Coordinates of C-alpha atoms in Angstrom, one line a residue:
M1 CA 81.5 -7.0 118.6
K2 CA 81.7 -10.1 116.5
K3 CA 77.9 -10.0 116.0
V4 CA 78.0 -6.4 114.9
I5 CA 80.6 -7.2 112.3
I6 CA 78.5 -10.1 111.0
A7 CA 75.4 -8.0 110.8
T8 CA 77.2 -5.2 109.0
S9 CA 78.6 -7.6 106.5
I10 CA 75.2 -9.0 105.9
L11 CA 73.7 -5.5 105.4
G12 CA 76.5 -4.7 103.0
V13 CA 76.0 -7.8 100.9
A14 CA 72.3 -7.1 100.8
L15 CA 72.9 -3.5 99.7
L16 CA 75.2 -4.6 96.9
F17 CA 72.6 -7.1 95.7
F18 CA 69.9 -4.4 95.9
L19 CA 72.0 -1.9 93.9
F20 CA 73.0 -4.5 91.3
F21 CA 69.4 -5.7 90.6
R22 CA 68.1 -2.1 90.7
G23 CA 70.6 -1.2 88.0
K24 CA 69.6 -4.2 85.9
S25 CA 66.0 -3.2 86.3
K26 CA 66.8 0.4 85.2
E27 CA 68.6 -1.0 82.2
A28 CA 65.5 -2.9 81.2
E29 CA 63.3 0.1 81.6
A30 CA 62.7 1.9 78.3
K31 CA 62.2 5.6 77.9
F32 CA 59.3 6.2 75.5
I33 CA 58.5 9.2 73.4
T34 CA 54.8 10.1 73.5
A35 CA 52.4 12.3 71.5
E36 CA 48.9 13.6 72.2
V37 CA 45.7 12.4 70.5
Q38 CA 44.5 15.3 68.6
R39 CA 41.1 16.4 67.1
G40 CA 41.1 18.0 63.7
D41 CA 40.9 17.5 60.0
I42 CA 42.7 14.9 57.8
S43 CA 43.1 15.3 54.0
I44 CA 44.5 12.8 51.5
I45 CA 46.0 14.7 48.5
V46 CA 47.7 14.0 45.2
T47 CA 50.2 16.4 43.9
A48 CA 51.3 17.1 40.3
T49 CA 52.4 19.8 37.9
G50 CA 50.6 21.1 34.9
S51 CA 50.2 23.9 32.4
L52 CA 47.6 26.6 32.2
E53 CA 45.8 27.1 28.9
A54 CA 42.7 28.7 27.6
V55 CA 39.6 26.5 27.4
T56 CA 39.2 27.3 23.7
T57 CA 42.3 28.3 21.6
V58 CA 42.1 28.8 17.8
Q59 CA 45.0 29.0 15.5
V60 CA 44.2 31.3 12.5
G61 CA 46.0 30.5 9.3
S62 CA 46.0 31.3 5.6
Q63 CA 44.6 29.0 2.9
I64 CA 46.5 30.7 0.1
S65 CA 50.0 31.9 -0.5
G66 CA 50.9 35.6 -0.6
T67 CA 52.6 38.6 1.0
I68 CA 51.3 40.3 4.1
S69 CA 50.3 43.8 3.0
A70 CA 48.6 45.0 6.3
L71 CA 48.1 43.9 9.9
S72 CA 45.0 45.0 11.8
A73 CA 45.6 43.2 15.1
D74 CA 48.5 42.8 17.5
F75 CA 49.4 41.0 20.6
N76 CA 46.8 41.2 23.5
D77 CA 44.2 42.8 21.2
W78 CA 40.6 41.8 21.9
V79 CA 38.9 41.0 18.7
K80 CA 35.4 40.1 17.5
K81 CA 34.2 37.3 15.3
G82 CA 34.6 38.5 11.6
Q83 CA 37.1 41.3 12.5
V84 CA 39.9 41.8 10.0
L85 CA 43.2 40.6 11.4
A86 CA 45.5 40.9 8.3
Q87 CA 45.5 41.4 4.6
L88 CA 47.4 39.6 1.9
D89 CA 48.4 41.5 -1.2
P90 CA 45.4 41.1 -3.5
T91 CA 47.0 42.3 -6.8
F92 CA 47.7 38.9 -8.3
L93 CA 44.4 37.5 -7.1
K94 CA 42.4 40.4 -8.6
A95 CA 44.1 39.7 -11.9
Q96 CA 43.1 36.1 -11.7
V97 CA 39.5 37.2 -11.1
A98 CA 39.5 39.4 -14.2
Q99 CA 41.0 36.6 -16.3
A100 CA 38.4 34.2 -15.0
Q101 CA 35.6 36.7 -15.7
A102 CA 36.8 37.1 -19.3
D103 CA 37.1 33.3 -19.8
L104 CA 33.5 33.0 -18.6
E105 CA 32.2 35.6 -21.0
K106 CA 34.1 33.8 -23.8
A107 CA 32.5 30.5 -22.8
I108 CA 29.1 32.0 -22.7
A109 CA 29.5 33.5 -26.2
S110 CA 30.8 30.1 -27.5
A111 CA 27.8 28.3 -26.0
E112 CA 25.3 30.7 -27.5
L113 CA 26.9 30.2 -30.9
S114 CA 26.9 26.5 -30.6
Q115 CA 23.2 26.6 -29.6
K116 CA 22.2 28.5 -32.7
E117 CA 24.2 26.2 -34.9
Y118 CA 22.5 23.2 -33.4
E119 CA 19.1 24.7 -33.8
R120 CA 19.9 25.4 -37.5
S121 CA 21.2 21.9 -38.1
L122 CA 18.1 20.5 -36.5
T123 CA 15.9 22.4 -39.0
L124 CA 18.0 21.2 -41.9
F125 CA 17.9 17.7 -40.8
Q126 CA 14.1 17.8 -40.6
Q127 CA 14.2 19.0 -44.3
D128 CA 16.5 16.1 -45.2
M129 CA 19.2 18.6 -46.2
I130 CA 21.9 17.3 -43.9
S131 CA 22.8 13.8 -42.6
E132 CA 22.1 12.5 -39.2
S133 CA 25.8 12.5 -38.3
D134 CA 26.0 16.3 -39.1
R135 CA 23.1 16.9 -36.8
D136 CA 24.8 14.8 -34.0
A137 CA 28.1 16.6 -34.4
S138 CA 26.3 20.0 -34.0
L139 CA 24.6 18.6 -30.9
T140 CA 27.9 17.5 -29.5
N141 CA 29.5 20.9 -30.1
Y142 CA 26.6 22.5 -28.2
E143 CA 26.9 20.2 -25.2
L144 CA 30.7 20.8 -25.1
A145 CA 30.2 24.6 -25.2
K146 CA 27.8 24.4 -22.3
A147 CA 30.3 22.3 -20.2
E148 CA 33.0 24.8 -20.9
Q149 CA 30.7 27.6 -19.7
K150 CA 30.1 25.8 -16.4
S151 CA 33.9 25.2 -16.0
A152 CA 34.6 28.9 -16.6
Q153 CA 31.9 29.8 -14.0
A154 CA 33.4 27.4 -11.4
N155 CA 36.9 28.8 -12.1
L156 CA 35.6 32.3 -11.5
E157 CA 34.0 31.3 -8.2
R158 CA 37.3 29.7 -7.1
V159 CA 39.4 32.7 -7.8
K160 CA 36.8 35.0 -6.1
T161 CA 37.1 32.7 -3.0
N162 CA 40.9 33.0 -3.1
L163 CA 40.5 36.7 -3.2
D164 CA 38.2 36.6 -0.1
Y165 CA 40.9 34.4 1.6
A166 CA 43.3 37.2 1.2
T167 CA 41.5 39.0 4.0
I168 CA 42.3 37.1 7.3
V169 CA 39.4 37.5 9.8
S170 CA 38.9 36.2 13.4
P171 CA 36.7 33.2 13.6
I172 CA 35.8 33.8 17.3
D173 CA 35.5 36.5 19.9
G174 CA 38.7 36.5 22.0
V175 CA 42.2 37.9 22.6
V176 CA 45.2 37.6 20.4
I177 CA 47.9 35.8 22.4
S178 CA 50.2 35.2 19.5
R179 CA 51.1 36.9 16.2
N180 CA 53.6 35.1 14.0
V181 CA 53.8 37.4 10.9
D182 CA 54.9 40.9 10.0
V183 CA 54.1 43.2 7.1
G184 CA 56.0 42.2 4.0
Q185 CA 56.4 38.6 5.1
T186 CA 55.6 35.9 2.5
V187 CA 53.1 33.2 3.5
A188 CA 53.5 29.9 1.8
A189 CA 50.4 27.7 2.1
S190 CA 51.1 24.1 1.4
L191 CA 49.6 20.9 2.8
Q192 CA 49.3 22.6 6.2
A193 CA 48.0 26.1 6.6
P194 CA 50.6 28.3 8.3
T195 CA 49.6 29.8 11.6
L196 CA 49.4 33.6 11.6
F197 CA 47.6 34.3 14.9
T198 CA 46.6 32.4 18.0
I199 CA 43.4 33.6 19.6
A200 CA 42.1 32.5 23.1
Q201 CA 38.4 32.7 23.3
D202 CA 37.9 33.7 27.0
L203 CA 40.7 34.0 29.5
T204 CA 38.3 34.5 32.4
K205 CA 37.8 30.8 32.2
M206 CA 40.9 28.7 31.9
Q207 CA 42.0 25.1 32.5
V208 CA 45.1 23.3 33.9
Q209 CA 46.3 20.2 32.1
A210 CA 48.0 18.3 34.8
S211 CA 50.0 15.0 34.4
I212 CA 49.0 12.4 37.0
D213 CA 51.1 9.4 37.7
E214 CA 49.4 6.1 36.9
A215 CA 49.8 5.1 40.6
D216 CA 47.6 8.0 41.6
V217 CA 45.1 8.4 38.7
G218 CA 42.8 5.8 40.2
K219 CA 42.2 8.2 43.1
I220 CA 41.1 11.0 40.9
K221 CA 37.4 11.7 40.3
D222 CA 35.4 14.3 38.4
G223 CA 34.5 17.3 40.6
Q224 CA 37.2 16.9 43.2
R225 CA 38.5 20.1 44.7
V226 CA 41.9 21.4 43.5
V227 CA 44.3 24.0 44.9
F228 CA 47.3 25.2 42.9
T229 CA 50.0 27.8 42.9
V230 CA 52.0 29.4 40.1
D231 CA 55.5 30.8 40.2
A232 CA 54.3 34.3 39.3
Y233 CA 52.3 34.5 42.6
P234 CA 54.0 32.2 45.0
E235 CA 52.1 33.4 48.1
Q236 CA 48.6 33.1 46.5
S237 CA 46.6 30.0 46.0
F238 CA 44.0 29.4 43.3
Q239 CA 41.0 27.2 43.3
G240 CA 39.7 24.7 40.7
K241 CA 38.0 21.4 40.3
V242 CA 38.6 18.3 38.2
K243 CA 36.7 18.4 35.0
Q244 CA 38.0 15.4 32.9
I245 CA 40.3 12.5 33.2
R246 CA 41.6 11.7 29.7
L247 CA 42.1 8.0 28.8
A248 CA 45.0 8.4 26.5
P249 CA 48.3 7.6 28.3
E250 CA 51.5 9.6 28.0
V251 CA 54.6 7.4 28.1
V252 CA 58.0 9.1 28.5
Q253 CA 61.0 6.8 29.3
N254 CA 58.6 4.0 30.5
V255 CA 56.9 6.4 32.9
V256 CA 53.1 6.4 32.3
T257 CA 51.0 9.5 33.2
Y258 CA 47.5 10.6 32.3
D259 CA 46.2 14.1 31.6
V260 CA 43.7 15.5 34.0
I261 CA 41.8 18.6 33.0
I262 CA 41.1 21.1 35.9
E263 CA 38.7 24.0 35.2
V264 CA 39.8 27.3 36.7
S265 CA 38.1 30.7 37.2
N266 CA 40.2 33.7 36.3
P267 CA 38.1 36.8 36.8
N268 CA 41.0 39.1 37.4
L269 CA 43.0 37.8 34.4
Q270 CA 46.0 37.1 36.7
L271 CA 46.6 33.7 35.2
M272 CA 48.1 33.5 31.8
P273 CA 48.4 30.7 29.2
G274 CA 51.5 28.6 29.6
M275 CA 52.1 29.2 33.3
T276 CA 53.3 26.2 35.3
A277 CA 50.8 25.1 38.0
N278 CA 51.8 23.2 41.1
V279 CA 48.6 21.2 41.6
T280 CA 47.2 19.7 44.8
I281 CA 44.1 17.5 44.4
L282 CA 41.9 16.8 47.4
V283 CA 41.2 13.0 47.2
D284 CA 39.5 12.5 50.6
Q285 CA 38.9 14.4 53.8
R286 CA 37.6 13.9 57.3
Q287 CA 36.7 16.8 59.5
D288 CA 36.8 17.0 63.3
V289 CA 38.1 13.5 64.0
L290 CA 40.5 12.0 66.4
K291 CA 43.9 11.5 64.9
V292 CA 47.3 10.3 66.0
P293 CA 50.7 10.7 64.4
A294 CA 51.3 7.9 61.8
G295 CA 54.4 6.9 63.7
A296 CA 52.2 5.7 66.6
L297 CA 50.8 3.0 64.3
R298 CA 54.2 1.9 63.2
F299 CA 55.6 1.8 66.7
H300 CA 56.7 -1.6 68.0
P301 CA 58.6 -1.7 71.4
S302 CA 62.1 -3.0 71.3
L303 CA 63.3 -6.4 72.4
G304 CA 63.7 -6.9 76.1
T305 CA 61.1 -4.3 77.4
K306 CA 58.1 -5.7 79.1
G307 CA 54.6 -4.6 78.6
S308 CA 51.0 -5.9 78.8
A309 CA 48.1 -6.5 76.5
S310 CA 45.0 -4.3 76.8
N311 CA 43.0 -7.0 78.6
G312 CA 45.6 -7.1 81.4
K313 CA 45.7 -10.9 81.6
S314 CA 49.2 -11.5 80.5
N315 CA 52.6 -9.9 80.1
V316 CA 54.0 -9.9 76.6
R317 CA 57.4 -9.2 75.2
L318 CA 57.3 -5.9 73.2
T319 CA 58.5 -7.9 70.2
A320 CA 54.9 -8.9 69.8
N321 CA 54.0 -9.6 66.2
L322 CA 50.7 -7.7 66.4
A323 CA 49.0 -10.4 64.4
S324 CA 45.7 -8.6 64.7
A325 CA 47.2 -5.8 62.6
G326 CA 48.3 -8.2 59.9
D327 CA 52.0 -7.2 60.3
A328 CA 54.4 -10.1 60.5
N329 CA 57.5 -7.8 60.8
P330 CA 57.6 -5.7 63.9
N331 CA 60.1 -3.3 62.4
R332 CA 58.2 -2.8 59.2
S333 CA 57.1 0.8 58.5
D334 CA 54.6 0.1 55.7
S335 CA 51.1 0.5 56.9
S336 CA 49.3 -0.9 53.9
D337 CA 48.2 -4.0 55.7
L338 CA 46.8 -1.8 58.5
K339 CA 44.8 0.1 56.0
K340 CA 43.4 -3.0 54.5
S341 CA 42.3 -4.5 57.8
K342 CA 41.2 -1.1 59.2
Q343 CA 42.3 -2.3 62.7
T344 CA 45.6 -2.0 64.5
M345 CA 47.1 -1.4 67.9
L346 CA 48.3 1.7 69.7
W347 CA 50.6 1.6 72.7
I348 CA 50.0 3.7 75.8
L349 CA 52.0 4.1 79.0
K350 CA 50.4 2.6 82.2
Q351 CA 51.6 3.1 85.7
Q352 CA 55.2 2.6 86.5
G353 CA 56.0 3.5 82.8
K354 CA 55.0 0.1 81.4
P355 CA 53.5 0.1 77.9
E356 CA 50.1 -1.4 77.1
S357 CA 48.6 -2.1 73.7
V358 CA 45.1 -1.0 72.8
S359 CA 43.2 -2.2 69.8
V360 CA 41.7 0.6 67.6
Q361 CA 40.0 1.0 64.2
V362 CA 41.8 3.3 61.8
G363 CA 40.4 5.6 59.1
I364 CA 42.1 7.6 56.4
S365 CA 45.7 8.8 56.7
D366 CA 47.6 11.7 55.1
G367 CA 50.9 10.1 55.8
T368 CA 51.6 12.3 58.9
F369 CA 48.3 11.8 60.9
T370 CA 45.9 8.8 60.9
Q371 CA 42.3 8.9 61.9
I372 CA 41.4 6.5 64.8
I373 CA 38.0 5.3 65.9
S374 CA 38.0 4.1 69.4
D375 CA 36.1 4.5 72.7
H376 CA 39.4 4.1 74.6
F377 CA 40.8 7.5 73.5
K378 CA 39.9 11.1 73.8
E379 CA 41.6 14.3 72.8
G380 CA 44.7 14.9 74.8
D381 CA 45.4 11.3 75.6
K382 CA 49.0 10.2 75.1
V383 CA 50.2 7.4 72.9
I384 CA 53.7 6.1 72.3
I385 CA 55.3 7.0 69.1
G386 CA 58.9 5.9 69.7
Q387 CA 61.7 5.1 72.1
E388 CA 64.8 7.1 72.8
G389 CA 67.6 6.0 70.5
A390 CA 65.3 4.8 67.8
V391 CA 65.4 6.4 64.3
S392 CA 62.3 8.5 63.5
S393 CA 61.1 8.9 59.9
T394 CA 58.0 11.0 60.6
N395 CA 59.5 14.4 59.8
N396 CA 60.4 16.3 56.7
Q397 CA 56.8 16.0 55.3
Q398 CA 55.1 18.3 52.7
V399 CA 52.4 20.8 53.8
N400 CA 48.9 19.8 53.0
P401 CA 47.0 22.9 51.8
F402 CA 43.6 21.5 52.6
T403 CA 44.5 21.1 56.4
P404 CA 43.9 24.2 58.6
R405 CA 47.3 25.6 59.8
F406 CA 46.2 25.6 63.5
G407 CA 45.1 21.9 63.4
G408 CA 48.4 20.2 62.6
G409 CA 47.7 18.0 59.7
R410 CA 50.9 18.2 57.7
R411 CA 51.8 15.9 54.9

């Protein structure tokens, strides 16, 4: 009986030790969150806003002052080059032309008379009947009369030109998008000609002038593909491509941006000048590549959980500094160093739920998914992206319009 009690006591103590250390072991075991390696497209984009405008827009003004007596074009009218748009009251201008014509005729008559007097004085001088000074005075009067004739002729041309300016014509073929005058309105031409009409040459070809932040402008290149939307058609996307990156900076409250011109086709005339465009520029793209959630590259196992390196030679604490990835801070989420080195580590689950690190090459990243280049992985493999209880920051991203909807690839 005594032996039975002793044996029972020993078994009880052993059971307590077993349960105690088993509980400790479970506490040390971490529960990991995994995601599958996918195959699909990755796109890097730059977003901005801009304004739609016609490629060529001409402001038609008046070079003379006057009163609008007639209008021959209105909003949205298509006009041809040379077509009359408006007419200024020509009454005063016609009177000026008549006055200038009379002044010219008077100057011509005066010049003819001065010429005859000069010819007569020249004959008398040759006969020694007048002095040389009288002959020179006659010549001077003749030259002055000819100059006055030229001045009168020039004045007549000037007032005739002003009369022509009273008829406002279109300088290009296009559509009237703005009319700023009405019949009876007085136009005052000063140092700057007043704008009467604004004409867009061809609305089937338009452009977006987008403001790109200085941090992103280095990624923009001519010919890059662009997708944009406008508030008037929120469910429809429009296509374009980068045409020009302007060098002049725009500085507003110490924020520097650069204007990027995007050429757009508008065959159905849906787009209108002045519309706000929400622009997405495709900077880089990889198609049909292996990709993992970006959180997998930022994952570092927490303190106290044991794992192993990919070579299987040694156990390492999962507070490993991942020196090969160039990241000295295991909790750091910035992957800029990884992008520079193009090499990092992913963590996978081995048997018994232990994590193991695998070295991979990384390609481009859209902020949500990152391309990986490795013989260790294939589509459908699982990688660790986090631990239960850890805070995740991989959600709440913007949709990338260049990524197929069925392939993931959200930004």
